[in-house]
PDB file of C-alpha atoms in Angstrom:
ATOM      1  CA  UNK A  24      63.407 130.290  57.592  1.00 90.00           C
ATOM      2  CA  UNK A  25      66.240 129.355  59.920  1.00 97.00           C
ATOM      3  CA  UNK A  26      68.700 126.345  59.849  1.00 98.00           C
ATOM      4  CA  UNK A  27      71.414 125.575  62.162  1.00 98.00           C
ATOM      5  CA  UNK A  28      74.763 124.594  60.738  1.00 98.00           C
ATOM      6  CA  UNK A  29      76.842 122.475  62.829  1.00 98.00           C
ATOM      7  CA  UNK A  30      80.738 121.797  62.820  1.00 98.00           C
ATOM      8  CA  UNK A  31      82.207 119.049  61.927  1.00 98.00           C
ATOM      9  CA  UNK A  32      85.793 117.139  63.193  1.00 98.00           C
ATOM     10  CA  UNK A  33      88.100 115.011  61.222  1.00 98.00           C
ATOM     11  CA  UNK A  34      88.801 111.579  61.823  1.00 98.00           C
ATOM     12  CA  UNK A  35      92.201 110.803  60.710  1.00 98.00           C
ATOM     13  CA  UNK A  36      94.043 113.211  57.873  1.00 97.00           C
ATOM     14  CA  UNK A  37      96.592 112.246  55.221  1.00 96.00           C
ATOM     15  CA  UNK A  38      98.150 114.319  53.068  1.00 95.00           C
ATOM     16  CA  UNK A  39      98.982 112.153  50.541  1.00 94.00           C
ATOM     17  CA  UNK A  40     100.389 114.682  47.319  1.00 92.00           C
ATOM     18  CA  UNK A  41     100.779 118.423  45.727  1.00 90.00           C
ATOM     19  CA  UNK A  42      98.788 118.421  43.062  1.00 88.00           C
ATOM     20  CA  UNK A  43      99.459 120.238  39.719  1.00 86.00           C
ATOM     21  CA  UNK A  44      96.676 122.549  40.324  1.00 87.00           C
ATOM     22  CA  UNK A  45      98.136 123.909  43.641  1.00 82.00           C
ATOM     23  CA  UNK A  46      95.658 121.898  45.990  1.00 84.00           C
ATOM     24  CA  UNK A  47      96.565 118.691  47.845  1.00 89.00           C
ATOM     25  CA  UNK A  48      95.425 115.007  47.329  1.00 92.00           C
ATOM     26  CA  UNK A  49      94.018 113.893  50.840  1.00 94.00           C
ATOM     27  CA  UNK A  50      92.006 111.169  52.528  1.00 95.00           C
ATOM     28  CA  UNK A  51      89.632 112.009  55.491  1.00 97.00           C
ATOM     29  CA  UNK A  52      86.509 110.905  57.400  1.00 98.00           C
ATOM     30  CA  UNK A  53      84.739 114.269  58.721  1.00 98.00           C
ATOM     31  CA  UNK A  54      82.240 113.672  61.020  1.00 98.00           C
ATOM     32  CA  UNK A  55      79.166 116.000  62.163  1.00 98.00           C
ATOM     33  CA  UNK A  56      78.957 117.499  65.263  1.00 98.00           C
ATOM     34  CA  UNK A  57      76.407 119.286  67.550  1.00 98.00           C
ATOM     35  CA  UNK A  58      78.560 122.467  67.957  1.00 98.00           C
ATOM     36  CA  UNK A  59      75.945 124.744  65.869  1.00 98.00           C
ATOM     37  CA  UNK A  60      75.329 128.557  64.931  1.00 98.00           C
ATOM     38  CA  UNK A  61      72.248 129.688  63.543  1.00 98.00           C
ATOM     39  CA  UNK A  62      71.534 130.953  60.206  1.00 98.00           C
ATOM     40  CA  UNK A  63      67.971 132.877  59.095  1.00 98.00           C
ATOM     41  CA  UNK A  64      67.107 133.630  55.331  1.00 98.00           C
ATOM     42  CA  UNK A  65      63.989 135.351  54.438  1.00 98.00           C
ATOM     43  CA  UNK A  66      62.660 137.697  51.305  1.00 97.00           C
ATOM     44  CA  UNK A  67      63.399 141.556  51.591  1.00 97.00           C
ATOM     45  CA  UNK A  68      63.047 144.251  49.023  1.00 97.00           C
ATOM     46  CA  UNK A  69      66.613 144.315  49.331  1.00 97.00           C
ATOM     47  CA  UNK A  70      69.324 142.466  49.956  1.00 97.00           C
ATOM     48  CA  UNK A  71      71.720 142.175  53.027  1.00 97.00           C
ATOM     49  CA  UNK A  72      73.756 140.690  55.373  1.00 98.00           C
ATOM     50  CA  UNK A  73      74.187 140.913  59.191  1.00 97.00           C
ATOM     51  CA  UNK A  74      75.894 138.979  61.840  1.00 97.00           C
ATOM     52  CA  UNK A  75      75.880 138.279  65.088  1.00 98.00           C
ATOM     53  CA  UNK A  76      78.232 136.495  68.129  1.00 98.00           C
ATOM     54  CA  UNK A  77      81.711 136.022  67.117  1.00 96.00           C
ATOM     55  CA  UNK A  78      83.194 139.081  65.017  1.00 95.00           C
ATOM     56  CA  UNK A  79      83.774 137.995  61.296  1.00 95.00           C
ATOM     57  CA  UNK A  80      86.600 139.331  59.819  1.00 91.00           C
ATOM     58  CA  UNK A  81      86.606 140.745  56.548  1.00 89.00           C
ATOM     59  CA  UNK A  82      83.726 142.583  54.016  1.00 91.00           C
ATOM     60  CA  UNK A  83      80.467 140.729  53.790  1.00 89.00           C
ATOM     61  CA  UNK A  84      80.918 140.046  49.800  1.00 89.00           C
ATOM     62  CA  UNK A  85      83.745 138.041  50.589  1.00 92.00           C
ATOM     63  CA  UNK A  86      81.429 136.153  53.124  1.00 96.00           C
ATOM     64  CA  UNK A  87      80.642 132.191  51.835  1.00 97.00           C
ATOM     65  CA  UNK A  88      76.835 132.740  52.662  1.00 98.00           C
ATOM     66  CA  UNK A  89      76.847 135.980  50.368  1.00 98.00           C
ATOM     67  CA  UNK A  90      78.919 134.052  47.944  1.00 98.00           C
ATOM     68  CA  UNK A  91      76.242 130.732  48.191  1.00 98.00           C
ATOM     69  CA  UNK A  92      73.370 133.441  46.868  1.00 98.00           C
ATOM     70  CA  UNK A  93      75.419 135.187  44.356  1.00 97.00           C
ATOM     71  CA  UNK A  94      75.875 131.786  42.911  1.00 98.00           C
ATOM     72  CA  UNK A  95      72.252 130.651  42.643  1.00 98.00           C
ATOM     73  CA  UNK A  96      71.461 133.969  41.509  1.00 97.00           C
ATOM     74  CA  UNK A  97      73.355 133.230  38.106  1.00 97.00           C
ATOM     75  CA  UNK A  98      71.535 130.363  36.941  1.00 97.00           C
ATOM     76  CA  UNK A  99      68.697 131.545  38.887  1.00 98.00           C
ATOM     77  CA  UNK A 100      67.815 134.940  37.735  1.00 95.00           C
ATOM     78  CA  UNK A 101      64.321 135.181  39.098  1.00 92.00           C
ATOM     79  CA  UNK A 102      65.391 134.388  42.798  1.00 96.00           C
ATOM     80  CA  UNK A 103      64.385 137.713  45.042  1.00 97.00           C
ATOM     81  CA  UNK A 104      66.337 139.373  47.073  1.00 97.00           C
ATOM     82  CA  UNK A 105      66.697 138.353  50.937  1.00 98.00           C
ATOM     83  CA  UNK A 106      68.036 139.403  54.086  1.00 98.00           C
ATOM     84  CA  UNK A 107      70.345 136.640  55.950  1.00 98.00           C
ATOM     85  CA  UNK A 108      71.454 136.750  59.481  1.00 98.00           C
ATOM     86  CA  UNK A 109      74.286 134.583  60.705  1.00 98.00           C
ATOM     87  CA  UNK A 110      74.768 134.157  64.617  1.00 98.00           C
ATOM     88  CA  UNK A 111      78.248 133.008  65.008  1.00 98.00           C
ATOM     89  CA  UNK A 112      79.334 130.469  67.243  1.00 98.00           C
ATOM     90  CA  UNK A 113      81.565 127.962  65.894  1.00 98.00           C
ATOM     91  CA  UNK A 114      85.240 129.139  65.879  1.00 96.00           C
ATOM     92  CA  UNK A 115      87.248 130.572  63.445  1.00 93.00           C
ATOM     93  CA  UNK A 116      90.424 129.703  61.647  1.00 88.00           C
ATOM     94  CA  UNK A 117      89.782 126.267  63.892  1.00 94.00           C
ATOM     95  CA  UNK A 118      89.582 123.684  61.502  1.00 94.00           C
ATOM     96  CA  UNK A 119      86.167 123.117  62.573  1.00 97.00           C
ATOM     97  CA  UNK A 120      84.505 124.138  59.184  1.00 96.00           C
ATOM     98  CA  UNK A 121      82.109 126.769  60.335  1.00 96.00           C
ATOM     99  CA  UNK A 122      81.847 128.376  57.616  1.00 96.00           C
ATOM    100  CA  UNK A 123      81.825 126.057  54.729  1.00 97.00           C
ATOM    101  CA  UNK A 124      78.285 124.588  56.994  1.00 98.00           C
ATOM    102  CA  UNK A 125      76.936 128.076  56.507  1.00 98.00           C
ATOM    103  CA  UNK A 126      77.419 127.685  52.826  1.00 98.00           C
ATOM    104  CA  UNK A 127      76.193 125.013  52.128  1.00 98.00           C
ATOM    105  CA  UNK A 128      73.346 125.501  54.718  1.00 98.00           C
ATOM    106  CA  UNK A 129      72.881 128.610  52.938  1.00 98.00           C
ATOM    107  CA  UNK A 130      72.421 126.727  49.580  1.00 98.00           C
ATOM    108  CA  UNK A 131      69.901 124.080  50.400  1.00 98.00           C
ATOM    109  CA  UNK A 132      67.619 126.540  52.389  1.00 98.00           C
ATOM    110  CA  UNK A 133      67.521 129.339  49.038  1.00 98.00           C
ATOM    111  CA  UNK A 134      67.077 125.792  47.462  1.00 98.00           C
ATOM    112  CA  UNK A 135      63.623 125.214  49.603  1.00 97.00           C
ATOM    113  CA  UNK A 136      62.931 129.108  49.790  1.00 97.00           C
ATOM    114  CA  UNK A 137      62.952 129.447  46.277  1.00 97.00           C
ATOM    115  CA  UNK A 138      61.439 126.154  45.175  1.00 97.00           C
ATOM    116  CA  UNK A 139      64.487 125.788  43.109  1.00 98.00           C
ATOM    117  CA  UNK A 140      64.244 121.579  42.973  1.00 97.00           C
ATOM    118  CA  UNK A 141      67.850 120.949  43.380  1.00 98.00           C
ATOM    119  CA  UNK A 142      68.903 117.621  43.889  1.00 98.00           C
ATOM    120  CA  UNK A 143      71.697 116.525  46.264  1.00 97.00           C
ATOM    121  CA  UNK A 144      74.283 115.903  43.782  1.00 96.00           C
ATOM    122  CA  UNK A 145      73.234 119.770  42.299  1.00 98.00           C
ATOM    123  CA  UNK A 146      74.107 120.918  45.757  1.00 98.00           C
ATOM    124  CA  UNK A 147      77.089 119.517  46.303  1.00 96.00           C
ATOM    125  CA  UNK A 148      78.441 120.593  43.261  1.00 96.00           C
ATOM    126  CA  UNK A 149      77.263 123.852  43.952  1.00 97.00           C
ATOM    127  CA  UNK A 150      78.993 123.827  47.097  1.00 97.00           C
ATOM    128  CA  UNK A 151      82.210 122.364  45.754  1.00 94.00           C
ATOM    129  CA  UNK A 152      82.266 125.957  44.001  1.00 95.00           C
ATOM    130  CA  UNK A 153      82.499 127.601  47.371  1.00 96.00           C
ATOM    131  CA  UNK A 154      84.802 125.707  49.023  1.00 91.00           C
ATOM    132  CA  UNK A 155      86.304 122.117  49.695  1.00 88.00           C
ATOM    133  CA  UNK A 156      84.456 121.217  52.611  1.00 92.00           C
ATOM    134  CA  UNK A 157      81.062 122.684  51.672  1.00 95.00           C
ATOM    135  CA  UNK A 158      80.160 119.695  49.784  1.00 96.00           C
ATOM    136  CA  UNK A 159      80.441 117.697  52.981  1.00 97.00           C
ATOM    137  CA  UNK A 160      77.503 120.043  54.801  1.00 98.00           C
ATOM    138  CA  UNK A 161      74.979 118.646  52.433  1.00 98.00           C
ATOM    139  CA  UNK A 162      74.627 115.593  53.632  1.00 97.00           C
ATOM    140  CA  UNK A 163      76.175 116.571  56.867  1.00 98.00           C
ATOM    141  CA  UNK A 164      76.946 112.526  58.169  1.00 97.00           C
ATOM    142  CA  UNK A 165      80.283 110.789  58.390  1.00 97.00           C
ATOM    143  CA  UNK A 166      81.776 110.754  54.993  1.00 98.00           C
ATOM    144  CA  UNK A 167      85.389 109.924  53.298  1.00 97.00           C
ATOM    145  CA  UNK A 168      86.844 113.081  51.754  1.00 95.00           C
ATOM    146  CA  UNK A 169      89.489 112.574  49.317  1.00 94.00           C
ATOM    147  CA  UNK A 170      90.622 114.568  45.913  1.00 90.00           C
ATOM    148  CA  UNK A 171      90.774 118.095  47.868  1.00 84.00           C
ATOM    149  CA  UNK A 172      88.489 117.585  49.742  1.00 86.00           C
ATOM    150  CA  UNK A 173      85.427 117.194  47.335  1.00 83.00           C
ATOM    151  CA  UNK A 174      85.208 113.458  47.018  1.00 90.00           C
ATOM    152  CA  UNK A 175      82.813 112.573  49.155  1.00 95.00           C
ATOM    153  CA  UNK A 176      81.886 108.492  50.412  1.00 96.00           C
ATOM    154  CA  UNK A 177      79.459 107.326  52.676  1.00 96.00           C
ATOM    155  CA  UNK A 178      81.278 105.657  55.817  1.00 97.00           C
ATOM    156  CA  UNK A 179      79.739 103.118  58.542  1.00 95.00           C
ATOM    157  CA  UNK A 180      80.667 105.264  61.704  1.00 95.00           C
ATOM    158  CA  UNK A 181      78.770 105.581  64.586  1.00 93.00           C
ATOM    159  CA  UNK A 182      79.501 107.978  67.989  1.00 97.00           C
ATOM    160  CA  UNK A 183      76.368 107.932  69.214  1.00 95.00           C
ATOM    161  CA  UNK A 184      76.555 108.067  72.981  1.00 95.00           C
ATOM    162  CA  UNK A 185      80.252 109.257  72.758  1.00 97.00           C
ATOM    163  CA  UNK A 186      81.402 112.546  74.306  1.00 98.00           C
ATOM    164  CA  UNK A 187      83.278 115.222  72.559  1.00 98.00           C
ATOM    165  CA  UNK A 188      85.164 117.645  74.941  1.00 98.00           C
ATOM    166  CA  UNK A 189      85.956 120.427  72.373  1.00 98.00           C
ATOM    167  CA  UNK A 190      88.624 122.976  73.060  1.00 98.00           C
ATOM    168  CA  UNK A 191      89.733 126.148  70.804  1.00 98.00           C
ATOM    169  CA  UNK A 192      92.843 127.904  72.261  1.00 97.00           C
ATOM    170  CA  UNK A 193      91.961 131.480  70.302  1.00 94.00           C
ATOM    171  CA  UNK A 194      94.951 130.498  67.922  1.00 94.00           C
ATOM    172  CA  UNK A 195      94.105 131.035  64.146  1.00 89.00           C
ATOM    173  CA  UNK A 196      95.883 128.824  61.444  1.00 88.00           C
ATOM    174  CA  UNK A 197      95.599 130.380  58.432  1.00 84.00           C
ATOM    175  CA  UNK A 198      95.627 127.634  55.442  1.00 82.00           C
ATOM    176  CA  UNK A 199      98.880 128.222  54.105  1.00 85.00           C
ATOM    177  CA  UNK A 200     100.832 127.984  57.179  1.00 90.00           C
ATOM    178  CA  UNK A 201      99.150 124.899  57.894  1.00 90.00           C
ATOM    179  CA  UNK A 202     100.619 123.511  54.803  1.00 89.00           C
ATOM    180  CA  UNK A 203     104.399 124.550  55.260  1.00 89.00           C
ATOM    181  CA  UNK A 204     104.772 122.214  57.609  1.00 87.00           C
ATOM    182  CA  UNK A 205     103.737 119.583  55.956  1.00 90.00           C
ATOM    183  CA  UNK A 206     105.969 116.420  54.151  1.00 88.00           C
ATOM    184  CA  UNK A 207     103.331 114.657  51.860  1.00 90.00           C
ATOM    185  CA  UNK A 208     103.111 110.895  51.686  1.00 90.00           C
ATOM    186  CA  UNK A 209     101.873 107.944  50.243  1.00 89.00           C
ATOM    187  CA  UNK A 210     100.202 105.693  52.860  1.00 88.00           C
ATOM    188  CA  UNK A 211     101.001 101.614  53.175  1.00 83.00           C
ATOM    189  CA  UNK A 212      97.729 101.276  55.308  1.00 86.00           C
ATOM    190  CA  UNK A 213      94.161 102.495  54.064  1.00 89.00           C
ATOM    191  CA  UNK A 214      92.539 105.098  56.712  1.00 95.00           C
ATOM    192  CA  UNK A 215      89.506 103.061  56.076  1.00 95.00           C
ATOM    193  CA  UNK A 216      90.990 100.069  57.836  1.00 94.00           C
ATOM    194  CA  UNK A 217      92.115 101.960  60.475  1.00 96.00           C
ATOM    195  CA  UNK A 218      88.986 103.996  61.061  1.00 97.00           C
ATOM    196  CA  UNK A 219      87.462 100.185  61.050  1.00 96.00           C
ATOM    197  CA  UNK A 220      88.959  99.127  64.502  1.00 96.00           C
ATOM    198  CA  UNK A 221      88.530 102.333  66.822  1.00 96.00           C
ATOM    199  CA  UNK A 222      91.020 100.170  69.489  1.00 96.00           C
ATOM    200  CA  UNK A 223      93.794 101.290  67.250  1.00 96.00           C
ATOM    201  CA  UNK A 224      92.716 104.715  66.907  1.00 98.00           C
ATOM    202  CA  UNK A 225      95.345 106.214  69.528  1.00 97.00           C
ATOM    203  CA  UNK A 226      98.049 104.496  67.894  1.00 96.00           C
ATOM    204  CA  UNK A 227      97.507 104.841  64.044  1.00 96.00           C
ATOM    205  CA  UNK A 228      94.863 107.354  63.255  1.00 97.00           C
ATOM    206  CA  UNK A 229      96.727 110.798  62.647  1.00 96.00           C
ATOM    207  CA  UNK A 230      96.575 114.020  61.625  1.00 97.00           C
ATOM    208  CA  UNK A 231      99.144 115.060  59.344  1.00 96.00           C
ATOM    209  CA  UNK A 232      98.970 118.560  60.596  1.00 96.00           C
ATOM    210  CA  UNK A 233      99.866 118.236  63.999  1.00 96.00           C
ATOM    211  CA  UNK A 234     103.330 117.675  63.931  1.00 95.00           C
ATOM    212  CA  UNK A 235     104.769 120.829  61.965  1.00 94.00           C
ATOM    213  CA  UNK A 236     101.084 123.034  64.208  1.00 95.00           C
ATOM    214  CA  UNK A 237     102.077 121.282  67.358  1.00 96.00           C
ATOM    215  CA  UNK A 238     105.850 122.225  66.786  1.00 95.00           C
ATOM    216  CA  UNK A 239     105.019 125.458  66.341  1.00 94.00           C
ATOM    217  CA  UNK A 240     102.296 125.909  68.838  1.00 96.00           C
ATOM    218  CA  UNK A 241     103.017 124.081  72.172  1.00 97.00           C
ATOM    219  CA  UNK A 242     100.165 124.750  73.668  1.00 97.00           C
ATOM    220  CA  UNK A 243      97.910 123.093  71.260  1.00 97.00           C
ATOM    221  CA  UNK A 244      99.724 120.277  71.814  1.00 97.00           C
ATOM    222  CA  UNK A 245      99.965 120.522  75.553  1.00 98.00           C
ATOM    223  CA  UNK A 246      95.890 120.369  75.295  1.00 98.00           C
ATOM    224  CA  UNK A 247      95.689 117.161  73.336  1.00 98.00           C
ATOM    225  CA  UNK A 248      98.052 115.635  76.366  1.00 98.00           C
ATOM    226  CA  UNK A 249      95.448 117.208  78.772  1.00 97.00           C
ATOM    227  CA  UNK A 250      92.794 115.142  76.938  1.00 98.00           C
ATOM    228  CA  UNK A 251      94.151 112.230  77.424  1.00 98.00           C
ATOM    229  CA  UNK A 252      95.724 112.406  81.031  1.00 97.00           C
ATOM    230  CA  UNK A 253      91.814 113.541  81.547  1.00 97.00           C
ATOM    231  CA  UNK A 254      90.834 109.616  80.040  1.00 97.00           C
ATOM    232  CA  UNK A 255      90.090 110.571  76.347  1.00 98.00           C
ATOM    233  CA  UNK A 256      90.343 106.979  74.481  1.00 98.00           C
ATOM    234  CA  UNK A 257      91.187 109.166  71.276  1.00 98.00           C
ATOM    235  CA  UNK A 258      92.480 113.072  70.958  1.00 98.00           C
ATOM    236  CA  UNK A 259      93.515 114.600  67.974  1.00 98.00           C
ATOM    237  CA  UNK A 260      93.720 118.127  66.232  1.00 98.00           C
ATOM    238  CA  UNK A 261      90.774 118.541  63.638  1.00 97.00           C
ATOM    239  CA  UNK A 262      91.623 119.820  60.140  1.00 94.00           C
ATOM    240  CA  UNK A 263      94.585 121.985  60.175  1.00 91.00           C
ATOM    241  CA  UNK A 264      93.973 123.284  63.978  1.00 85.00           C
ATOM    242  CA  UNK A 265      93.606 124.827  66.158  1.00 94.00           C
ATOM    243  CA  UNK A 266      90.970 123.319  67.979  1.00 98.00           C
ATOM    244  CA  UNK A 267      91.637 119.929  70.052  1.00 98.00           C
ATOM    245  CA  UNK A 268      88.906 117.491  70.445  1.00 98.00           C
ATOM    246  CA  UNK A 269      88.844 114.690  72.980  1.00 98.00           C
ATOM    247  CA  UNK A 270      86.491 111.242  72.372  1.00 98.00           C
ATOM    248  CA  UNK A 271      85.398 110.233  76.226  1.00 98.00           C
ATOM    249  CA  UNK A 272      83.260 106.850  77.061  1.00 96.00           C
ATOM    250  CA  UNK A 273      81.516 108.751  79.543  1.00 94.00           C
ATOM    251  CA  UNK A 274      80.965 112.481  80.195  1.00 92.00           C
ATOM    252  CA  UNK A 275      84.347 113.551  81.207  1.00 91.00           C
ATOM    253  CA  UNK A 276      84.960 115.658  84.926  1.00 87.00           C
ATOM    254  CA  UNK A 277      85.509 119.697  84.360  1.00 86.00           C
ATOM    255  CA  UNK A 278      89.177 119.708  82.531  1.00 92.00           C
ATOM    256  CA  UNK A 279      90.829 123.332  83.566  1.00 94.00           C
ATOM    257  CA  UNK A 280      92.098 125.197  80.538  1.00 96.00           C
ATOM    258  CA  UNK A 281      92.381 129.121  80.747  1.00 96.00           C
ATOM    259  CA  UNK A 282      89.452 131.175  80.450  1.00 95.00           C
ATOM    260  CA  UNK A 283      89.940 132.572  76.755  1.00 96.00           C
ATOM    261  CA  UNK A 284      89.304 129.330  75.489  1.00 97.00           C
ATOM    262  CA  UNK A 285      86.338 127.855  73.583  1.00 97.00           C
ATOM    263  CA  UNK A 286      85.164 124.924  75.799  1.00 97.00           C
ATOM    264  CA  UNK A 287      82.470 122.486  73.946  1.00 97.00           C
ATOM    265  CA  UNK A 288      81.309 119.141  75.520  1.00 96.00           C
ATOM    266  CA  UNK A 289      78.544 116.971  75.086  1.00 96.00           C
ATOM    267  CA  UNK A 290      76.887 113.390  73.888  1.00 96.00           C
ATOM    268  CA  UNK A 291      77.177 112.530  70.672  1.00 95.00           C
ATOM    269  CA  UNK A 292      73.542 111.320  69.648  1.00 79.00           C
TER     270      UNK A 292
END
């Protein structure tokens, strides 16, 4: 059985408050997109993992996907072993969530492989386990994220026949730097109003990450300039970076970037 899990961009992110617990209160729309890697689970008299494409760092028990079975497998004793394959292509450390998709696409395939009769709300709570963006994968369509991530709420957004011009400088930004550069704050305005009118999108829907990542990394910002000097109606840093995405009304001419980068562009369906 294989699925494809997809990345997904973030529309808009407020940092709102530390919480007790160590995590962060925010507010988010994440929204799908057709940047995908491919992911193939089958039974095996043994289990294992392999990948594929971009090098993973790390030991493969500490891999999400290895994780997603070892989680089933506790209140699931009778599942059998498999073999999983991931081909990586979705970006690392680029705020793209990569590999929260391949746990939770991980989850609802053992779910149909297995027969396990999970329901959505199982899964996501499941996936919340894993990580706070996993729970998103499960539905995988334009959703509010708020608590740390976990809340999920359906949101009226359409892109459809929108192109994404997707760029990933190579830069890795681990979690915790992301966060030192960061002033939480209450917000006067909702993000849901804003995300409402996407006129006012250039103007008023940020990304609380970008000023302490672009500070410190130049050249991510110097690509979100080069999105919109290229006609982008709205550019902006997804999750806490690195990559840059770029919304264009029509497919946008070849934007030069240096050749190490991860270049992604096409229609939103």
């Amino acid at each position: 059985m294989i699925v494809f899990p997809n990345a997904k961009i973030n529309l808009g992110l407020h940092v709102l408050r530390k919480r007790t617990d160590g995590y962060h209160d925010i507010d988010t729309c994440m929204y799908p997109i057709p940047l995908k890697e491919a992911l193939e689970i089958i039974p095996s008299p043994s289990f294992s993992f392999t990948h594929s494409g971009i090098p993973i760092p790390g030991t493969a028990e500490h891999n999400l996907i290895v994780k997603a079975f070892q989680l089933l497998l506790t209140d699931f004793p009778k599942i059998t072993a498999v073999a999983a394959h991931l081909h990586k292509h979705i970006p690392i450390g680029a705020g793209l969530g990569g590999g929260s998709a391949d746990a939770a696409f991980a989850l609802k395939l053992l779910n149909k492989l297995f027969s396990l009769g999970l329901t959505q709300k199982q899964l996501e709570d499941y996936a919340s386990q894993l990580g706070s963006d996993c729970p998103f994968f499960v539905q995988n369509k334009a959703q509010m994220a708020t608590g740390r991530g976990e809340k999920l709420e359906s949101i009226s957004i359409d892109l459809s026949g929108t192109w994404i011009y997707l760029i990933h400088p190579g830069i890795h930004i681990g979690t915790k730097e992301a966060y030192a550069g960061i002033k939480p704050s209450e917000r006067d305005l909702d993000l849901k109003e804003i995300l409402a009118d996407p006129s006012s999108w250039k103007s008023q829907l940020v990304n609380d990450f970008e000023k302490g990542i672009f500070s410190n990394y130049p050249e991510i910002a110097s690509i979100k300039s080069k999105l919109y000097n290229a006609g982008a109606w709205y550019a902006a840093m997804s999750g806490s970076g690195s990559a840059v995405f770029g919304l264009f009304k029509d497919r946008p001419e070849e934007i030069k970037f240096p050749e190490h980068y991860f270049l992604f562009s096409e229609n939103l369906a």
